[in-house]
Short mmCIF file of C-alpha atoms in Angstrom, two decimals:
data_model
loop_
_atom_site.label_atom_id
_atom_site.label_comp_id
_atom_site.label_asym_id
_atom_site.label_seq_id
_atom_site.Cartn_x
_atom_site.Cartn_y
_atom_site.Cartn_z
CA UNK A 16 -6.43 -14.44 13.89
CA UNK A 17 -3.95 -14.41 16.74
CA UNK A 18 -4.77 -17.36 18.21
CA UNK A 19 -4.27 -19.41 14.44
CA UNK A 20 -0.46 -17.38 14.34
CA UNK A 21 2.86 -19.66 15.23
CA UNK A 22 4.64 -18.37 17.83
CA UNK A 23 7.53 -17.79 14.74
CA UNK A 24 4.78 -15.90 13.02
CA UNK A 25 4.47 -13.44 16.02
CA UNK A 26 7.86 -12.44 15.74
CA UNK A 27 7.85 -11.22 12.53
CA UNK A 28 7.52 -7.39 12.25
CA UNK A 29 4.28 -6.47 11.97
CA UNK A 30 3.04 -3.08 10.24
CA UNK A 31 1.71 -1.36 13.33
CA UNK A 32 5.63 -1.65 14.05
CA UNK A 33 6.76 -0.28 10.54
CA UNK A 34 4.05 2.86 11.10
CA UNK A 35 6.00 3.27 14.95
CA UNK A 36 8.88 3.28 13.48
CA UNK A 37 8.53 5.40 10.68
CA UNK A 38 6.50 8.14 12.85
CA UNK A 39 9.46 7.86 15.35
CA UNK A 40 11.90 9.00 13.17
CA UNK A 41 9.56 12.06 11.41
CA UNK A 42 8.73 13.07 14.55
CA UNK A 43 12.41 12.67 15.91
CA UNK A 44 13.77 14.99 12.81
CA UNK A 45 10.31 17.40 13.00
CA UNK A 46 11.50 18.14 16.85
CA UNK A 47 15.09 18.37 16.28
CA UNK A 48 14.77 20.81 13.29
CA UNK A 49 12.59 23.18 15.54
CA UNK A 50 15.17 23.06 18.60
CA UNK A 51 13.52 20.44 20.83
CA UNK A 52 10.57 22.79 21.32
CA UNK A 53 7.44 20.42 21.25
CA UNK A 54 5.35 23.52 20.64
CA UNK A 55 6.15 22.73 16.94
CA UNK A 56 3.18 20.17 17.51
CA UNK A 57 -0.03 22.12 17.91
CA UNK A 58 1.95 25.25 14.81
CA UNK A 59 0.86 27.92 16.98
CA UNK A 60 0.09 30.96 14.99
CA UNK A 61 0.69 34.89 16.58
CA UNK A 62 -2.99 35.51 14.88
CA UNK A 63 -4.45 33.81 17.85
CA UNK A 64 -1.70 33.46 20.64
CA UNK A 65 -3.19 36.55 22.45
CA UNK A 66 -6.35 35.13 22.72
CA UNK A 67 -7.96 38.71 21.90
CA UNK A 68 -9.76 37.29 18.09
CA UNK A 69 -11.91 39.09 16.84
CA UNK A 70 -13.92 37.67 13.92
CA UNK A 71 -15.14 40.87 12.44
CA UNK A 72 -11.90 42.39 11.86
CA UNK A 73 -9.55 38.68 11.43
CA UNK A 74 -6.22 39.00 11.50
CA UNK A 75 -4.02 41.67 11.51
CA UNK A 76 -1.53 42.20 8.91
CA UNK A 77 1.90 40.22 9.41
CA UNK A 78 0.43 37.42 11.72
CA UNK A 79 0.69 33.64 11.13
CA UNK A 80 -2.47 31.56 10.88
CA UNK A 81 -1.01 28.43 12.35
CA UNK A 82 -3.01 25.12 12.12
CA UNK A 83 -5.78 23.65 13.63
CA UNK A 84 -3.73 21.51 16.48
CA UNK A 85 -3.58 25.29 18.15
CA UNK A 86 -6.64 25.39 18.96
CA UNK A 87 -7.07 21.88 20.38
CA UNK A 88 -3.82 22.78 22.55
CA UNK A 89 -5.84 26.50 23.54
CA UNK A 90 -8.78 24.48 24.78
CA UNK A 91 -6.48 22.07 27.05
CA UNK A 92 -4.62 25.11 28.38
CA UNK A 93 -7.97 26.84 29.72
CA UNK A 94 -11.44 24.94 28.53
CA UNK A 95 -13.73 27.77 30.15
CA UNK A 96 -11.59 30.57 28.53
CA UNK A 97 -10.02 29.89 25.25
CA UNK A 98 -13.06 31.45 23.02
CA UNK A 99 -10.67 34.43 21.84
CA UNK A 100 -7.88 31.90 20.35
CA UNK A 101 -9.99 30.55 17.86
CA UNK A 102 -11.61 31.34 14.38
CA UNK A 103 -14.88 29.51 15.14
CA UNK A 104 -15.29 28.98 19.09
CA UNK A 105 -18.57 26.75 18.63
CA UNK A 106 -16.94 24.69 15.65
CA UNK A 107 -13.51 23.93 17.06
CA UNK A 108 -14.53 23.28 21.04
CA UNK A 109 -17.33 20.82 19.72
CA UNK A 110 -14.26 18.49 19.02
CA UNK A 111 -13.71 18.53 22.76
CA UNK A 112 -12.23 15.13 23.57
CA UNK A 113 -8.32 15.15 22.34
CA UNK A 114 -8.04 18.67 24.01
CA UNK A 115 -10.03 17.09 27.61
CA UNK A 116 -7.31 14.53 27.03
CA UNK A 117 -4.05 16.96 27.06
CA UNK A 118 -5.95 19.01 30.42
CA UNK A 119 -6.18 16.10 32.19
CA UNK A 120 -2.48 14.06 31.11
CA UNK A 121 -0.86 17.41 31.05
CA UNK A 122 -1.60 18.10 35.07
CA UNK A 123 -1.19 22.26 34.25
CA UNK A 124 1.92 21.93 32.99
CA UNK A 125 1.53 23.67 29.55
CA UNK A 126 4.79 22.26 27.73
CA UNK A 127 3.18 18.75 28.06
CA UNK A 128 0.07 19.37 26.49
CA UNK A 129 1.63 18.97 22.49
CA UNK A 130 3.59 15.92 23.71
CA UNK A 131 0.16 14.63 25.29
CA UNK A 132 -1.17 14.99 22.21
CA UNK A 133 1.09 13.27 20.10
CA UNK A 134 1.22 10.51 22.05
CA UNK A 135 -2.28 9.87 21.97
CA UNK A 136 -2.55 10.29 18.51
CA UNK A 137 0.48 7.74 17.86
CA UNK A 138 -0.96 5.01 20.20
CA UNK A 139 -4.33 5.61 18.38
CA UNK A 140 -2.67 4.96 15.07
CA UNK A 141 -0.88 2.12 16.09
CA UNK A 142 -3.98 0.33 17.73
CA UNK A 143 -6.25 1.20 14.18
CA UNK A 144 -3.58 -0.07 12.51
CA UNK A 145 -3.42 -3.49 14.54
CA UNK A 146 -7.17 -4.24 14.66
CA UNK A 147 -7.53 -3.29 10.99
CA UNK A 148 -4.64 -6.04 10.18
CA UNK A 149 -6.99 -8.39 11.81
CA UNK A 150 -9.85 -7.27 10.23
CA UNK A 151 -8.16 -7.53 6.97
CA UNK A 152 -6.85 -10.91 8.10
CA UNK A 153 -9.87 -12.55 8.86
CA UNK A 154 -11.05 -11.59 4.88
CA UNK A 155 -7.95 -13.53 4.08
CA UNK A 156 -5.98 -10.68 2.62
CA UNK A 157 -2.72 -9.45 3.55
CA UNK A 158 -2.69 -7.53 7.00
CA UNK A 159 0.16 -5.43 5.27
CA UNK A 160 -2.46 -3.43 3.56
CA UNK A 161 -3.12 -1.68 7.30
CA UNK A 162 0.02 0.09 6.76
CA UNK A 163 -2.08 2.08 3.21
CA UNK A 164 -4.01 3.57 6.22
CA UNK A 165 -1.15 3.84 9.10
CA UNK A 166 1.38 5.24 6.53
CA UNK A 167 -1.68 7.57 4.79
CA UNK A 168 -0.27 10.88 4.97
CA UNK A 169 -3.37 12.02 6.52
CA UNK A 170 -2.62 10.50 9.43
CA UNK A 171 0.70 10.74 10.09
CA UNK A 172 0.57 14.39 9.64
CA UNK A 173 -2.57 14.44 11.98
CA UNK A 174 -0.10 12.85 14.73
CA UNK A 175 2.38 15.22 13.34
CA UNK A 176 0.04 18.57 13.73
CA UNK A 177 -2.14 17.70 16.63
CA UNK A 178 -5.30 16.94 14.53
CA UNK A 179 -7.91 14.90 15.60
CA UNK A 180 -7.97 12.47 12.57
CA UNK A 181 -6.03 9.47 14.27
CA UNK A 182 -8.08 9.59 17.87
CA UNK A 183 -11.32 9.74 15.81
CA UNK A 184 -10.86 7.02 13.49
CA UNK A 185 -9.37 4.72 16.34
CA UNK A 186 -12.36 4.66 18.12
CA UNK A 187 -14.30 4.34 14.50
CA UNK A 188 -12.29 1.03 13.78
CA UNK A 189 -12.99 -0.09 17.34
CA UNK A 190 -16.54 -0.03 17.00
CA UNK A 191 -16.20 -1.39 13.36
CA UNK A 192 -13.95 -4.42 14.77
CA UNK A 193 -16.34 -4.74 17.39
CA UNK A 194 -19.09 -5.63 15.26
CA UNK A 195 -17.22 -8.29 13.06
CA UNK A 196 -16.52 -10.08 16.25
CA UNK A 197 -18.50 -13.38 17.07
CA UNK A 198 -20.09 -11.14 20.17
CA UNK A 199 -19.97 -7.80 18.83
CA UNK A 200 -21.43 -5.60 22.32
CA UNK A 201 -23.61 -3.34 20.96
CA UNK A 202 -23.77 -1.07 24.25
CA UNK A 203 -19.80 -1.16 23.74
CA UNK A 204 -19.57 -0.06 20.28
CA UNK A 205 -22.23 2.88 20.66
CA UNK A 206 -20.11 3.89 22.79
CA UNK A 207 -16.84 4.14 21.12
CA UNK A 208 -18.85 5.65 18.37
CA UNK A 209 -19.89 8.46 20.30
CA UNK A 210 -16.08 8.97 21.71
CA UNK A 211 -15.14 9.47 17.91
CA UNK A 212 -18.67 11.85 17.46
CA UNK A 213 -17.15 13.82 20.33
CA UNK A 214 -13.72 13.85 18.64
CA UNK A 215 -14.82 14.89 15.07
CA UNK A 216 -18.27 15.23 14.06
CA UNK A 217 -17.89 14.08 10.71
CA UNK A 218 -16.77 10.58 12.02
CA UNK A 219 -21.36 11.18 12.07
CA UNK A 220 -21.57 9.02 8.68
CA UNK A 221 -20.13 5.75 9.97
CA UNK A 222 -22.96 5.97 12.30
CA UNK A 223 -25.57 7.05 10.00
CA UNK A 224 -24.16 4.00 7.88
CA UNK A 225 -24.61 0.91 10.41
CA UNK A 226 -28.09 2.69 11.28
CA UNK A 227 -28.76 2.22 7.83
CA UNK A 228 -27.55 -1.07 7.90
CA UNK A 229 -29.08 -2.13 10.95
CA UNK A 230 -32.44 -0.91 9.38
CA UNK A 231 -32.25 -2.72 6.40
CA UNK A 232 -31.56 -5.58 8.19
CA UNK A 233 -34.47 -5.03 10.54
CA UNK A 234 -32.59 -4.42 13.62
CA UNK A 235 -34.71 -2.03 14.60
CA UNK A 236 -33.60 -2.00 18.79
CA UNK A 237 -29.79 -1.77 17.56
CA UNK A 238 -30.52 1.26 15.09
CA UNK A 239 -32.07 2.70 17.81
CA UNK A 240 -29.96 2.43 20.52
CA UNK A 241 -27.05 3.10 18.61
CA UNK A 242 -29.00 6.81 17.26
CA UNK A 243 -29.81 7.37 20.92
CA UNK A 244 -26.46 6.36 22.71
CA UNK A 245 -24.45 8.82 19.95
CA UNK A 246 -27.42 11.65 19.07
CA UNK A 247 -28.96 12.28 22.66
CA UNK A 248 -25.36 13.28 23.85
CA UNK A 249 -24.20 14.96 20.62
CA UNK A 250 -27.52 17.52 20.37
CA UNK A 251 -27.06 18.29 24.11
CA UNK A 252 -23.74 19.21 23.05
CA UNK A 253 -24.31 21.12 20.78
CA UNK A 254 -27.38 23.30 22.44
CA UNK A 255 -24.86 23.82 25.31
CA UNK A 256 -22.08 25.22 22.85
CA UNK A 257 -25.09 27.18 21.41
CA UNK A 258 -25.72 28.33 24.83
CA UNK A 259 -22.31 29.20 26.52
CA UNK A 260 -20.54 30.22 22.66
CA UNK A 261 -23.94 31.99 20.53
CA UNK A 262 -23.14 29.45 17.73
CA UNK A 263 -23.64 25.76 17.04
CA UNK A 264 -20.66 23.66 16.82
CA UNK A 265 -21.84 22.01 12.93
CA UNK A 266 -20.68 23.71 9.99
CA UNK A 267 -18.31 23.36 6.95
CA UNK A 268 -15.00 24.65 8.87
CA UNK A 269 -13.74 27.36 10.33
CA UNK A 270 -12.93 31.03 9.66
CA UNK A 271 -12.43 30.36 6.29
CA UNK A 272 -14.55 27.79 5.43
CA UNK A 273 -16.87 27.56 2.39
CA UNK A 274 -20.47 25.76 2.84
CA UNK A 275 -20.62 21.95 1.47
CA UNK A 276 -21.59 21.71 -2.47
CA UNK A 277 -24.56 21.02 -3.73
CA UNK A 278 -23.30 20.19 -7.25
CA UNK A 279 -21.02 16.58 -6.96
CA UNK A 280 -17.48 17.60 -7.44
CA UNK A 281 -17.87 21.03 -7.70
CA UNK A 282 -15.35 21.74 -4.95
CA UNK A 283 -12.77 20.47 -7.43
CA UNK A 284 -13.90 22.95 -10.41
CA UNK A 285 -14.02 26.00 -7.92
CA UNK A 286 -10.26 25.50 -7.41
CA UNK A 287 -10.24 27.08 -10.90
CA UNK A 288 -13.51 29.16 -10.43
CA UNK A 289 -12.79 31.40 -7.94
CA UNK A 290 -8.84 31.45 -8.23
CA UNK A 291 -8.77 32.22 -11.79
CA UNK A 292 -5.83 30.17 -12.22
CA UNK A 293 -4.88 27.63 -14.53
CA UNK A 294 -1.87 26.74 -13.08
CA UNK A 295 -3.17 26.27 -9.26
CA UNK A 296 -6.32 24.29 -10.70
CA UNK A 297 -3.31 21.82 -12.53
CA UNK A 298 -1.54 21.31 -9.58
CA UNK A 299 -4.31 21.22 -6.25
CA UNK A 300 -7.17 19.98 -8.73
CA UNK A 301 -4.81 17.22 -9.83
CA UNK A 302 -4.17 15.97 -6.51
CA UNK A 303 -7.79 15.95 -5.33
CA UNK A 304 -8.52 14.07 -8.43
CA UNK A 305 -6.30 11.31 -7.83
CA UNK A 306 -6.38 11.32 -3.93
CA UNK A 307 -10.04 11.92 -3.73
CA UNK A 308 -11.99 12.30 -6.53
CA UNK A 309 -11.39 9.13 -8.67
CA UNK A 310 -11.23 6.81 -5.27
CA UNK A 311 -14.69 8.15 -4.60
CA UNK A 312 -16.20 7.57 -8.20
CA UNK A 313 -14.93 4.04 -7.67
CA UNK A 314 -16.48 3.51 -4.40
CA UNK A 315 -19.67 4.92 -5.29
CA UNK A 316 -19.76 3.15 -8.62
CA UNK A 317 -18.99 -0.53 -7.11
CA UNK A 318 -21.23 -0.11 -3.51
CA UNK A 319 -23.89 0.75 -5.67
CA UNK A 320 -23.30 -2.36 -8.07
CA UNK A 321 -23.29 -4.39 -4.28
CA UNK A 322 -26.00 -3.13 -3.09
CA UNK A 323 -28.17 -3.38 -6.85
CA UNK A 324 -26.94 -7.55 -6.84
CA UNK A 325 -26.62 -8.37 -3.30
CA UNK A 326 -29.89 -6.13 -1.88
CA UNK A 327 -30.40 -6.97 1.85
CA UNK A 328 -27.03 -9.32 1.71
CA UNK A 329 -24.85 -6.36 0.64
CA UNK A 330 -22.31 -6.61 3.29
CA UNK A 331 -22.16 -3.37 6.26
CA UNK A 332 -18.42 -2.70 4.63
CA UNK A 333 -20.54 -1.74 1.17
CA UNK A 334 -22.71 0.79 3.56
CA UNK A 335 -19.99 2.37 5.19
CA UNK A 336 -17.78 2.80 1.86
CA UNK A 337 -20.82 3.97 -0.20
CA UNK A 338 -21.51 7.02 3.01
CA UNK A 339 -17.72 7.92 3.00
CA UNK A 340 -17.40 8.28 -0.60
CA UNK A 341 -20.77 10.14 -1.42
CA UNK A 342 -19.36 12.55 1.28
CA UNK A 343 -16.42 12.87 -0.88
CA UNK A 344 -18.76 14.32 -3.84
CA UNK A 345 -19.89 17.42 -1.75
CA UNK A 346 -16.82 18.35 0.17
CA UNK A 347 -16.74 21.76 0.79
CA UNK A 348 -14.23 24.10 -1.56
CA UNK A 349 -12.58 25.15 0.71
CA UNK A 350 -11.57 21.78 1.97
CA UNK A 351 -10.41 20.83 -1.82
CA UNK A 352 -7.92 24.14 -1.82
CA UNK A 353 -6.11 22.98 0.77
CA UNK A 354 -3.87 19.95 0.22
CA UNK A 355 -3.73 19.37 4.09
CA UNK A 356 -7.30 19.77 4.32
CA UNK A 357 -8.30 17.06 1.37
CA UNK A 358 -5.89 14.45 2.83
CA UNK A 359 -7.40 14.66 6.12
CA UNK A 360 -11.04 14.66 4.65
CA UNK A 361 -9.72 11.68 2.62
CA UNK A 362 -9.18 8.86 5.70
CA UNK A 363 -12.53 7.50 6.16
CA UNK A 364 -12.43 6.53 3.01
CA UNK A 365 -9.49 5.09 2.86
CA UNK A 366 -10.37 3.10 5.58
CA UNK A 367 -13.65 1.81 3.91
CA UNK A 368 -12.06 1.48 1.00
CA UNK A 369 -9.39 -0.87 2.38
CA UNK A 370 -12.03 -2.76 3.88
CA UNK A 371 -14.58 -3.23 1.25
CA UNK A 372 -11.88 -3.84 -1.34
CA UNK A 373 -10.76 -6.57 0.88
CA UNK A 374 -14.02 -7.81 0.80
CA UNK A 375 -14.97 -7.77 -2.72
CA UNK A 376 -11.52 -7.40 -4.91
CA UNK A 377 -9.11 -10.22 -3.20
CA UNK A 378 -6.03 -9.82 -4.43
CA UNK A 379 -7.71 -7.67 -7.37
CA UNK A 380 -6.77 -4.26 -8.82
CA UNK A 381 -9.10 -1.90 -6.48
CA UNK A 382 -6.90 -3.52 -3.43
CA UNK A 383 -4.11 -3.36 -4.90
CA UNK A 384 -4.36 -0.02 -6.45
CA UNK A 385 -4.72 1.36 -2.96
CA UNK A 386 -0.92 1.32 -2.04
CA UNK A 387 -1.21 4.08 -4.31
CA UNK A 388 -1.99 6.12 -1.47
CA UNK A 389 1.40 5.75 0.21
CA UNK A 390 3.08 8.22 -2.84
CA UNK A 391 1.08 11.21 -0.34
CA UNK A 392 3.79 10.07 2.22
CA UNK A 393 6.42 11.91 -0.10
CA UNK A 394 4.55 15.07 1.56
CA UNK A 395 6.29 14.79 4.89
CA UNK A 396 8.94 16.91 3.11
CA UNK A 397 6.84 19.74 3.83
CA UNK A 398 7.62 19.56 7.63
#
């Protein structure tokens, strides 16, 4: 793609820059309404500041929660002892790479460690959002779809909060840009899959999808090396957090966190369930609906429509849309009740979505319909 562009083409802004410099700005006026303090990035909460948790009794009355950048920013102040300032040790130290990266660019010094943090996440979001304008590029679409995913407001409020959503899914469209490339390095791309693995686990079903893929397509040495290079690492990992924490790192969440479904969509219909409330199951059930629920219908409904007329030519985008969005259908409740949960939950398949759309639905209503997405950006009002 870059080597086609004029050299007047390269100077036009391009939406990696638009994402910059709209995440410039929320960050600038996130940091200046909470004095210049850049602990505002990791939302410490007093529940868990003294590092004395204990899960039987949870927190005491008239503490703050926080969010989950805390305990990311607990793990890079002390890996061996930040146990006691989490809800779930196992869970939240099995996503162990963003913290290694704010203990090692941080050098001890404990105020750097949230602005460490967001500047990996924002350079991470700005390179997914370059290679997936050339990915989108070379299906002869717009690249200025990227900025559905850049400007998603599950990733800018993962650069905004410390999450691991925008490190994760950078290496995931690495791996994926790696393998549309005429020499796609296998050993390369197992690799960056197993960075995003050790980054968030769930990141689990883009590899479970080119597996799939690569089996179909009788591949059999690349399905294999790609399960060994990612799930030989990943087990160990998780029988030494079993080990050195008492609890595997897998599992639906944390503290609070419900088990997935095992009824499609039922997630959705516990929002009213177990609350009891018409007027929260309106308002949270609508959004999940239209950010998650009706997106997912559609990608299950057309992959499976690919792979029924296309069989073993169904394209690796249909594979990895079709694993993101069946996830979708058995998300845990607890996920769905929480609008910052559901949008975070929500960017794989946005990224598929953009992809496979791309793919299939040129300049049709499925791609289009996905700037749709950028109303969530109205969120950022929230802080």
């Amino acid at each position: 793609m870059s080597s086609q562009e004029s050299p007047r083409a390269r100077r036009r802004l391009r939406p990696w820059q638009a994402v910059l410099a709209f995440c410039l700005v929320y960050l600038g006026v996130i940091l200046a309404a909470n004095d210049f303090d850049v602990k505002a990035f990791v939302t410490l909460g007093s529940c868990y500041s003294s590092c004395d948790f204990d899960a039987e009794q949870g927190c005491p009355g008239g503490t703050e929660q926080g969010y989950d950048g805390q305990f990311a920013y607990y793990i890079a102040r002390d890996p061996g002892g930040s146990a006691g300032c989490m809800d779930v040790a196992g869970y939240r130290t099995q996503r162990i790479l963003l913290p290694m990266i704010g203990y090692v660019l941080s050098f001890g010094v404990n105020d750097l460690i949230p602005v460490v943090f967001v500047a990996t996440n924002l350079i991470a979001l700005l390179v997914s959002v370059a290679l997936l304008e050339d990915l989108l590029a070379a299906l002869k679409v717009s690249p200025w779809y990227a900025v559905v995913y850049g400007l998603f407001f599950g990733m800018v409020v993962g650069v905004r909060l410390s999450t691991v959503e925008p490190l994760a899914y950078a290496f995931v469209i690495g791996a994926i840009w790696l393998t549309q490339q005429e020499k796609p390095r296998p050993w390369l791309q197992a690799l960056l899959f197993l960075a995003a693995v050790f980054t968030k686990e769930t990141t689990l079903t883009f590899v479970a999808a080119l597996m799939l893929y690569d089996a179909v397509h009788r591949r059999w040495w690349d399905a294999i090396r790609l399960g060994a290079v990612v799930g030989v690492p990943f087990a160990l990992w998780q029988l030494y957090l079993y080990h050195w924490l008492g609890a595997f790192g897998v599992g639906a969440g944390g503290r609070y966190a419900t088990s997935f479904e095992a009824i499609p969509y039922n997630g959705v219909w516990r929002i009213f369930t177990d609350t009891e409330n018409i007027s929260v199951f309106l308002v949270i059930g609508t959004l999940a609906f239209g950010v998650a629920v009706l997106p997912s219908l559609w990608g299950l409904w057309a992959t499976l429509r690919e792979f029924w007329r296309r069989r073993e030519e169904a394209h690796l985008y249909a594979y990895l849309h079709f694993t993101n969005a069946a996830l979708l259908a058995f998300v845990p409740f607890s996920t769905y009740r929480e609008y910052l949960g559901i949008f975070r939950f929500v960017v794989p398949m946005v990224l598929t979505h953009l992809l496979f759309a791309a793919l299939r639905y040129r300049r049709k209503r499925p791609l289009i319909y996905s700037t749709l997405w950028l109303i969530c950006l109205l969120f950022v009002v929230a802080g």
